[in-house]
Coordinates of N, CA, C and O in Angstrom, one line a residue:
X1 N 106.8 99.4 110.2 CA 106.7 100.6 109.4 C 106.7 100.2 107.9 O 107.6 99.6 107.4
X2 N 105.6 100.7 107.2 CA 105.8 100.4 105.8 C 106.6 101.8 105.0 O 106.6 103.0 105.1
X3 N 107.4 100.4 103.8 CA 108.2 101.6 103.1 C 107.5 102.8 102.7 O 106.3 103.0 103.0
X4 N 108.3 103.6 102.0 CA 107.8 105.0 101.6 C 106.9 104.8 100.5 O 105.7 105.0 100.5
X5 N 107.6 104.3 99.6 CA 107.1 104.0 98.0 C 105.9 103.5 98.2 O 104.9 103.9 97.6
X6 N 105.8 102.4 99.1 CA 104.1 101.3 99.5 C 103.2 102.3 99.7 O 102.0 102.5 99.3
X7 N 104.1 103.4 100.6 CA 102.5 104.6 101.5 C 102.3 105.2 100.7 O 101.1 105.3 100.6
X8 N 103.2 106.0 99.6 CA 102.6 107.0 98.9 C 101.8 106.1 97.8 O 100.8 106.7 97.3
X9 N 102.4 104.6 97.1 CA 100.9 104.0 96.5 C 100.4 103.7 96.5 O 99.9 103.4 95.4
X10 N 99.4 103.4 97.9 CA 98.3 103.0 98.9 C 97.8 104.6 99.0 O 96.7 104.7 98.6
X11 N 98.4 105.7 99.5 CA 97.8 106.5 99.2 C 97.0 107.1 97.9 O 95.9 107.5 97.9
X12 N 97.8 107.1 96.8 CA 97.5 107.3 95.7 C 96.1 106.8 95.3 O 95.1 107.4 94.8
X13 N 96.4 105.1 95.7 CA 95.2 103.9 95.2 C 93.7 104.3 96.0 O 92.6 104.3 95.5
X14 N 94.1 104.6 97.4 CA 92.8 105.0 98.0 C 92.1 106.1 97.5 O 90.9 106.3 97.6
X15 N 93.1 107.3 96.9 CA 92.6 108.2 96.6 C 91.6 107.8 95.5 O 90.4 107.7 95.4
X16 N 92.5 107.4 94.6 CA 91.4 107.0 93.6 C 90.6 106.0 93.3 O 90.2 105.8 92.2
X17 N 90.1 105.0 94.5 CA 89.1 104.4 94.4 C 87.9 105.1 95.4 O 86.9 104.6 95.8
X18 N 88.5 106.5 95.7 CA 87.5 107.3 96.8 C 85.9 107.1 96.3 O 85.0 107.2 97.0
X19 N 85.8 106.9 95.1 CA 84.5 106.9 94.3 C 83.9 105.5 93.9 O 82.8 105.4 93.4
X20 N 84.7 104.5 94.2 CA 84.4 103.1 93.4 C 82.8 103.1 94.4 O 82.5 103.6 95.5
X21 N 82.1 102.3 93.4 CA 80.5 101.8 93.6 C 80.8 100.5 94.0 O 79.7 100.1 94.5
X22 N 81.5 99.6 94.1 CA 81.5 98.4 94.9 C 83.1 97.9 95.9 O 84.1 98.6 95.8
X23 N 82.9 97.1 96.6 CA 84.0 96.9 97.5 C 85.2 96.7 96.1 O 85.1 96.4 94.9
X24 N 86.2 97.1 97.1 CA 87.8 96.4 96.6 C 88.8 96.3 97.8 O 88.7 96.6 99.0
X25 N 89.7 95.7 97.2 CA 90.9 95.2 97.9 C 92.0 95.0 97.8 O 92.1 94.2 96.9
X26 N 92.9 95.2 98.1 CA 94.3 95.3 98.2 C 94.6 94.1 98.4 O 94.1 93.7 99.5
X27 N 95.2 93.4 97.8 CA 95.9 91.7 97.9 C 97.4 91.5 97.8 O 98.1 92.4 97.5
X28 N 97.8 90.3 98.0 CA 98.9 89.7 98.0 C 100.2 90.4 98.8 O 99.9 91.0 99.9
X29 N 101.2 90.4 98.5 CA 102.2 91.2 99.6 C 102.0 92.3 100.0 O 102.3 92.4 101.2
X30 N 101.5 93.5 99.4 CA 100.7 94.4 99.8 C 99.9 94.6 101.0 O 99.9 95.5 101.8
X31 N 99.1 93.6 101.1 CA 98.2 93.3 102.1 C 98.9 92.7 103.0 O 98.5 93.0 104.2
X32 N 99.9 91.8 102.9 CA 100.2 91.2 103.8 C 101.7 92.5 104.5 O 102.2 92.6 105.6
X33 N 101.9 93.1 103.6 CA 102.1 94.3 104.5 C 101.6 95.0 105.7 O 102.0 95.1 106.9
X34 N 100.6 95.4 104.8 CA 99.6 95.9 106.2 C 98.9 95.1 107.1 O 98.0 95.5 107.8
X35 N 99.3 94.2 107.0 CA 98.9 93.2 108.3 C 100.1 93.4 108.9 O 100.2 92.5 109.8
X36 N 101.4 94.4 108.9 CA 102.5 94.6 109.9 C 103.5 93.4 109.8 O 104.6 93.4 110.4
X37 N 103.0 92.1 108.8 CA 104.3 91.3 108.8 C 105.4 91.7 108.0 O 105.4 92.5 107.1
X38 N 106.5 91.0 108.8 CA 107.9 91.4 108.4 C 109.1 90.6 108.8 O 109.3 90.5 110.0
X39 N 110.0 90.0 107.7 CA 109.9 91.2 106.6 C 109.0 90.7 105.4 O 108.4 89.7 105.4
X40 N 109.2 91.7 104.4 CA 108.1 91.3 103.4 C 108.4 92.2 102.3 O 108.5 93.3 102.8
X41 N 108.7 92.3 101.2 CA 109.1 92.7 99.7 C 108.0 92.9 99.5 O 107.2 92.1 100.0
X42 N 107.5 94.1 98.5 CA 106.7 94.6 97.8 C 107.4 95.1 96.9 O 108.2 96.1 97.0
X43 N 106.7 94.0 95.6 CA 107.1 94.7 94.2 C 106.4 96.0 93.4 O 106.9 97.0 92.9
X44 N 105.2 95.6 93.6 CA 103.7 96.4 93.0 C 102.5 96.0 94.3 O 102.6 95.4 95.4
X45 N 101.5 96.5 93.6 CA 100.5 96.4 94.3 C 99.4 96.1 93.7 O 98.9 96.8 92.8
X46 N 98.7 94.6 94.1 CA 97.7 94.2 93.5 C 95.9 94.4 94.0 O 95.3 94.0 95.0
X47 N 95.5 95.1 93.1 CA 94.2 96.2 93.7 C 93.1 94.7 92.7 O 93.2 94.3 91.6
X48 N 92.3 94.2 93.9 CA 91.2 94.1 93.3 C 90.0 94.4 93.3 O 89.6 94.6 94.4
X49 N 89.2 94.5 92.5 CA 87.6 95.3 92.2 C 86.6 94.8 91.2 O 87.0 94.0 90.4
X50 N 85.7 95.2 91.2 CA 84.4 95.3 90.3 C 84.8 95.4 89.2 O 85.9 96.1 89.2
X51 N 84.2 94.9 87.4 CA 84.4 94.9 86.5 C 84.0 96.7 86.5 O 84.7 97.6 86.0
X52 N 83.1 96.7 86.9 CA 82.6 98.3 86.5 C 83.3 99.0 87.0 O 83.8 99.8 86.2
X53 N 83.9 99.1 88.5 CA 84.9 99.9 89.1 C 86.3 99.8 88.3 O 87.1 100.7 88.6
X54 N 86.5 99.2 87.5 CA 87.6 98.6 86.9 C 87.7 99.6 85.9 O 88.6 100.4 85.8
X55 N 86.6 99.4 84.8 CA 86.2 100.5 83.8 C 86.1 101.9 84.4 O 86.7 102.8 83.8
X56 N 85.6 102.2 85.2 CA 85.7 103.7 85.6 C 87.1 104.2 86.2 O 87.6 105.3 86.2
X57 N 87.4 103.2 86.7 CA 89.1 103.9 87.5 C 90.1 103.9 86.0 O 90.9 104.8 85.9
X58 N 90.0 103.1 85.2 CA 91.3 102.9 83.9 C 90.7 104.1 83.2 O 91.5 104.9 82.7
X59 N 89.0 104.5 82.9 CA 88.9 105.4 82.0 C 89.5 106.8 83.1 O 90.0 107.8 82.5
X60 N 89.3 106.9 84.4 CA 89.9 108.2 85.6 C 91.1 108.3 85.4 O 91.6 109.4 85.0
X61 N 92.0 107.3 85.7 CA 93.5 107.1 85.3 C 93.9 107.7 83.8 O 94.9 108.4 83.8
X62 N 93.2 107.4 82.6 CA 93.8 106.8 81.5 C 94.7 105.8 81.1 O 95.7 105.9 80.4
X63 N 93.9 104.8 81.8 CA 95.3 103.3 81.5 C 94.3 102.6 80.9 O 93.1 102.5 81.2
X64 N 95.2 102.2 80.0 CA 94.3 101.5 78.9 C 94.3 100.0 79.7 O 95.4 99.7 80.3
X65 N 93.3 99.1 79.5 CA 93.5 97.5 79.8 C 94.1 97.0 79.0 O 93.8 97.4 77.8
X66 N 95.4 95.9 79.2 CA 96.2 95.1 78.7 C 95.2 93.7 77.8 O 94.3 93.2 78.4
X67 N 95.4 93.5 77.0 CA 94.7 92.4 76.2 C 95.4 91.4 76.6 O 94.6 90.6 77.1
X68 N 96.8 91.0 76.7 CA 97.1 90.0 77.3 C 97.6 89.7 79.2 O 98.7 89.4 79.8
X69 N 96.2 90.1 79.6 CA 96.3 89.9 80.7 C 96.1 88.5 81.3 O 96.1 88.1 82.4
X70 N 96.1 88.1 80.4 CA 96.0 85.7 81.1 C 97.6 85.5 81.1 O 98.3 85.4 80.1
X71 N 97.7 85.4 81.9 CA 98.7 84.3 82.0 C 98.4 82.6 82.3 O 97.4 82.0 82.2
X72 N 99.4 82.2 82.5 CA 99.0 80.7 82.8 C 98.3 80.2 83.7 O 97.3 79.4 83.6
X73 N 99.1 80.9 85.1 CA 98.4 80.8 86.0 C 97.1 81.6 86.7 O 96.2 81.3 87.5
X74 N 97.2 82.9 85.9 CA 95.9 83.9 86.8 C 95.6 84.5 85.1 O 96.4 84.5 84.2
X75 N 94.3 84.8 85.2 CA 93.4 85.5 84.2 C 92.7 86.8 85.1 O 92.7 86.8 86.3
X76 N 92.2 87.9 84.3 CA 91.5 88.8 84.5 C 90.7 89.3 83.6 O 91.3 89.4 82.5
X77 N 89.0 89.8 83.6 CA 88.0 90.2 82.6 C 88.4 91.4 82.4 O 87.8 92.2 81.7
X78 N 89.4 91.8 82.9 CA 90.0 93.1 83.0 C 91.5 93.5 83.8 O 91.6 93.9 85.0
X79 N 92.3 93.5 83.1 CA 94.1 93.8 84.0 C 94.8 95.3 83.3 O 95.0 95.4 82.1
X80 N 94.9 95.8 83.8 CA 95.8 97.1 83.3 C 96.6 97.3 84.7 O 96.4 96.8 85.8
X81 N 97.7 98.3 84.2 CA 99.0 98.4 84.8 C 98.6 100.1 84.8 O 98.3 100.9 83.9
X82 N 98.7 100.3 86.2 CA 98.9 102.1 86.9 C 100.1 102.4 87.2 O 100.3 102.4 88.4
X83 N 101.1 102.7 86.3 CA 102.5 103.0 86.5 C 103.2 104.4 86.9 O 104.4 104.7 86.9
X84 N 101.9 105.2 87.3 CA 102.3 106.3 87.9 C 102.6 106.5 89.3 O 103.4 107.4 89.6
X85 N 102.0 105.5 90.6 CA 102.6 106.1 91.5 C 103.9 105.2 92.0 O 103.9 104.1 91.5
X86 N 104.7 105.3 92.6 CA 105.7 104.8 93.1 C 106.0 103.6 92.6 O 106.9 103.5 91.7
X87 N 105.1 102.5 93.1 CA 104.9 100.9 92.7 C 103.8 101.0 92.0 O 102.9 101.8 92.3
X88 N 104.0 100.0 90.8 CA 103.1 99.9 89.9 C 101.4 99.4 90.6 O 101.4 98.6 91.6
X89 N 100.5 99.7 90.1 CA 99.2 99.0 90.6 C 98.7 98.0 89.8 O 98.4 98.6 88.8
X90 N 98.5 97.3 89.7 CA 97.8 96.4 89.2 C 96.5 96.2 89.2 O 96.0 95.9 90.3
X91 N 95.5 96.4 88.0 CA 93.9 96.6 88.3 C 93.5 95.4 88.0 O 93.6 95.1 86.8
X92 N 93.0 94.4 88.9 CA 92.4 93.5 88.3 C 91.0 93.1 89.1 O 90.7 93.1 90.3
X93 N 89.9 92.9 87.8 CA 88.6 92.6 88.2 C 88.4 91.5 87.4 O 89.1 91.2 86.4
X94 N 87.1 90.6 87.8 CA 87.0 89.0 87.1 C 87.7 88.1 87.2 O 87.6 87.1 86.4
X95 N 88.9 88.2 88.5 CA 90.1 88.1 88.9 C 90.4 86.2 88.9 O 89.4 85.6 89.3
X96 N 91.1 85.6 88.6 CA 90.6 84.1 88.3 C 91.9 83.3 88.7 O 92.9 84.1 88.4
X97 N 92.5 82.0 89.5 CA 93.8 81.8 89.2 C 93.0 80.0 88.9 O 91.9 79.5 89.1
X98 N 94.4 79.6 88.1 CA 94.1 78.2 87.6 C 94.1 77.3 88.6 O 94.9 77.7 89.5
X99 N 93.4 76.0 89.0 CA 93.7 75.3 90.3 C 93.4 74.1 89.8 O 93.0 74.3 88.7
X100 N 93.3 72.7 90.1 CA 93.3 71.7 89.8 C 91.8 71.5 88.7 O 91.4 71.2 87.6
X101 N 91.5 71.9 89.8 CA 89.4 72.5 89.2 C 89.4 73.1 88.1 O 88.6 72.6 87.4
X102 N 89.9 74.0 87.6 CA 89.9 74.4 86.8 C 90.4 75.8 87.1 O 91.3 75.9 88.0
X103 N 89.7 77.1 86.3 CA 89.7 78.8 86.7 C 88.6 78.7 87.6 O 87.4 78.4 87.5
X104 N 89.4 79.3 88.7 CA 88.7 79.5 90.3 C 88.6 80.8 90.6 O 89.6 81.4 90.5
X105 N 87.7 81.6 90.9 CA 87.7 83.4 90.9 C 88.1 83.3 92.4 O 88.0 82.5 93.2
X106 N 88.6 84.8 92.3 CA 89.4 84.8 93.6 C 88.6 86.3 93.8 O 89.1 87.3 93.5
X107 N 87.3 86.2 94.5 CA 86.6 87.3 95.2 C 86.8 87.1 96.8 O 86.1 86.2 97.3
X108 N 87.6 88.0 97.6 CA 87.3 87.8 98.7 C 86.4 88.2 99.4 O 85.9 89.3 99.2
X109 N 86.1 87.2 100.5 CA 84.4 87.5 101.7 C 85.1 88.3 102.8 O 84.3 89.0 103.4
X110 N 85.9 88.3 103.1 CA 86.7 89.6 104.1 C 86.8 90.9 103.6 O 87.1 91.1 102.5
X111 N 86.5 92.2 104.8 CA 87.3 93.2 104.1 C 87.5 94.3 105.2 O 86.6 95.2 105.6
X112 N 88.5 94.2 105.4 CA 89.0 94.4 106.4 C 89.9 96.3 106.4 O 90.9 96.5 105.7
X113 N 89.4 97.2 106.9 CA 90.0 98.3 106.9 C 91.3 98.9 107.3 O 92.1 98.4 108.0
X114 N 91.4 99.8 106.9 CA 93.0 100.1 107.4 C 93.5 101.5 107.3 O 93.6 101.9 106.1
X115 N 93.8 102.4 108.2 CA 93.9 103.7 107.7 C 95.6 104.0 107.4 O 96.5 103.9 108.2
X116 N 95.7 104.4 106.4 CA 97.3 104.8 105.7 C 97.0 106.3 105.3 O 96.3 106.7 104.3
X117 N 97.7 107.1 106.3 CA 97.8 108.3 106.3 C 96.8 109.1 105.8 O 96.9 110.0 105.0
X118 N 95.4 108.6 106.7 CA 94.2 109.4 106.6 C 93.2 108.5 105.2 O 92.1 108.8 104.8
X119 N 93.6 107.8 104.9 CA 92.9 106.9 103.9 C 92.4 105.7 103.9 O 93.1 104.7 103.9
X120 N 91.4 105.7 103.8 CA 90.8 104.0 104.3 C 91.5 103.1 102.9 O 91.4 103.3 101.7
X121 N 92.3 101.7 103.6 CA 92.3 100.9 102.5 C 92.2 99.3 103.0 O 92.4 99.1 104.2
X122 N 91.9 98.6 102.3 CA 90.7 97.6 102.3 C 91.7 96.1 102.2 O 92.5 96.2 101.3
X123 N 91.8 94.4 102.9 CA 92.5 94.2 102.5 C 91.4 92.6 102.8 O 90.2 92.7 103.0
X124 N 91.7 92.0 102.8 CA 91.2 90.3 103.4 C 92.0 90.3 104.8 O 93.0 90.9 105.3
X125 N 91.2 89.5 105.3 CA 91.6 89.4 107.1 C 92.5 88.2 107.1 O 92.0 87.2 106.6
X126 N 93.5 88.1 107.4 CA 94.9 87.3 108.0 C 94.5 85.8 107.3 O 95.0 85.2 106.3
X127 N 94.0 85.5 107.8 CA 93.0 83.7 107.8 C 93.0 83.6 106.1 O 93.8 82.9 105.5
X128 N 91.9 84.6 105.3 CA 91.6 84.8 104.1 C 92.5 85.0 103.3 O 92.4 84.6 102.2
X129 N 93.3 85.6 103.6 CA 94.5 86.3 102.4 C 95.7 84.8 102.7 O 96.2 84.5 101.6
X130 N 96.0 84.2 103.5 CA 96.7 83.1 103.9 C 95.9 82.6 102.7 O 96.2 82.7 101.5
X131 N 94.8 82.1 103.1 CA 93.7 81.2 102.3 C 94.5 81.1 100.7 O 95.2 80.2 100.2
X132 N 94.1 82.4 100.1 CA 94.0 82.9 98.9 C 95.3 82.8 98.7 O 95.4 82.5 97.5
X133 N 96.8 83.0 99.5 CA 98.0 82.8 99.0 C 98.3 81.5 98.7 O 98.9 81.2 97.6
X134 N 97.9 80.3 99.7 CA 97.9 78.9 99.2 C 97.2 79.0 98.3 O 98.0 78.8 97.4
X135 N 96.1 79.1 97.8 CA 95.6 78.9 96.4 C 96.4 79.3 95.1 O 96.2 78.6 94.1
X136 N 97.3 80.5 95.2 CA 98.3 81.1 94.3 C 99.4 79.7 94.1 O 99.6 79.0 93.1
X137 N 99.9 79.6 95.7 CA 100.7 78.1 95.5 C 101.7 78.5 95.0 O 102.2 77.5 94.5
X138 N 102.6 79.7 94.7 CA 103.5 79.8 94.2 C 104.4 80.2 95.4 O 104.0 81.0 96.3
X139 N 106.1 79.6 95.2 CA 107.0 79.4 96.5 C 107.4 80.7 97.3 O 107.9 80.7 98.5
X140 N 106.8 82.5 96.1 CA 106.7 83.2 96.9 C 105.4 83.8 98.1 O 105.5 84.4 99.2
X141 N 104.4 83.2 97.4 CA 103.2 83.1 97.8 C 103.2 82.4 99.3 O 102.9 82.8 100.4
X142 N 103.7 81.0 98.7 CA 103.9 80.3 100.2 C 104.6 80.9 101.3 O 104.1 81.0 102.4
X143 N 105.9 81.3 101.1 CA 107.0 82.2 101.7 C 106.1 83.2 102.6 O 106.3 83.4 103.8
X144 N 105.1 83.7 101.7 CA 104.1 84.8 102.4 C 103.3 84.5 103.4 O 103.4 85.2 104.4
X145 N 102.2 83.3 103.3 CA 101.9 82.5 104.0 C 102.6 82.6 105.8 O 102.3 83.1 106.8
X146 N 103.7 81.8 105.3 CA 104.5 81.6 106.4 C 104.9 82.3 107.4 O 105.3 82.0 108.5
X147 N 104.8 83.2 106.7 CA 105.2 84.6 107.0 C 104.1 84.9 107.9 O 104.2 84.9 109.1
X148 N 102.7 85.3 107.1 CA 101.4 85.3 107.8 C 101.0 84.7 109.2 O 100.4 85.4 110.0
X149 N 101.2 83.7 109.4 CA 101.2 83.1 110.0 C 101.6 82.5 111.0 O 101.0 81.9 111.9
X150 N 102.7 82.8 110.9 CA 103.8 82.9 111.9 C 103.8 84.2 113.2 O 104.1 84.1 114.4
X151 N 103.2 85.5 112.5 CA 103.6 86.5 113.2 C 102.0 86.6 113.5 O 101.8 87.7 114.0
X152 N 100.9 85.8 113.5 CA 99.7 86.3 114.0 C 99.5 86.3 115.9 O 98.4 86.8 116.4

């Protein structure tokens, strides 16, 4: 059962990507939520999308994009913070993390549906989001993995 706070911001988020023009996805513990593993912490919720979908949901919201959206390890052509529903959302499109290689984009080829209280929401399939959490490489990331993986 996912917590309250997750449903009502997965609901919120599908509401308003009911209009986006290209795929998106719901990533990292979030997703690996709704894949039913447990247990599993959810801090925020990381929504990824289209640069354009990106610009049209922050101008629908009114959330302005963060200018310092690079961190060390992950960049975005676009990151803003949706602090209205429950858990924060996280908008990120051009989505990038650093890897030995260099900045590696992190577009996932899965997309996998999921209905949350009448709402379709969208995530990477089990295999893929594992994938994409080893590439994060970070010990909560891994933790998640494990997690993933364990309960398939």
């Amino acid at each position: 059962m996912l917590a309250s706070d997750l449903l009502e911001t997965l609901v919120k988020t599908a509401d308003a990507m009911s209009d986006a023009q290209d795929p998106w996805w719901v990533i990292s513990s979030a997703a690996v939520a709704l894949h039913r593993v447990t247990p599993i912490e959810v801090g925020d919720v990381d929504l990824l999308m289209s640069v354009g979908d990106a610009r049209r949901l922050m101008d629908k919201l009114g959330v302005a994009p963060i200018e310092d959206g690079e961190r060390e390890m992950f960049r975005s052509t676009l990151f803003a913070r949706w602090q209205t529903p429950p858990l924060v959302v996280e908008i990120m499109a051009g989505f990038h993390v650093a890897t030995g290689a260099g900045w590696t984009e992190v577009l996932p080829r899965t997309r996998v549906p999921i209905i949350v209280q009448g709402r379709v929401v969208y995530m990477p399939d089990r295999v893929e989001l594992a994938e994409m959490l080893r590439l994060f490489g970070r010990p909560k990331d891994l933790e998640r993995v494990r997690l993933l993986t364990s309960q398939m």
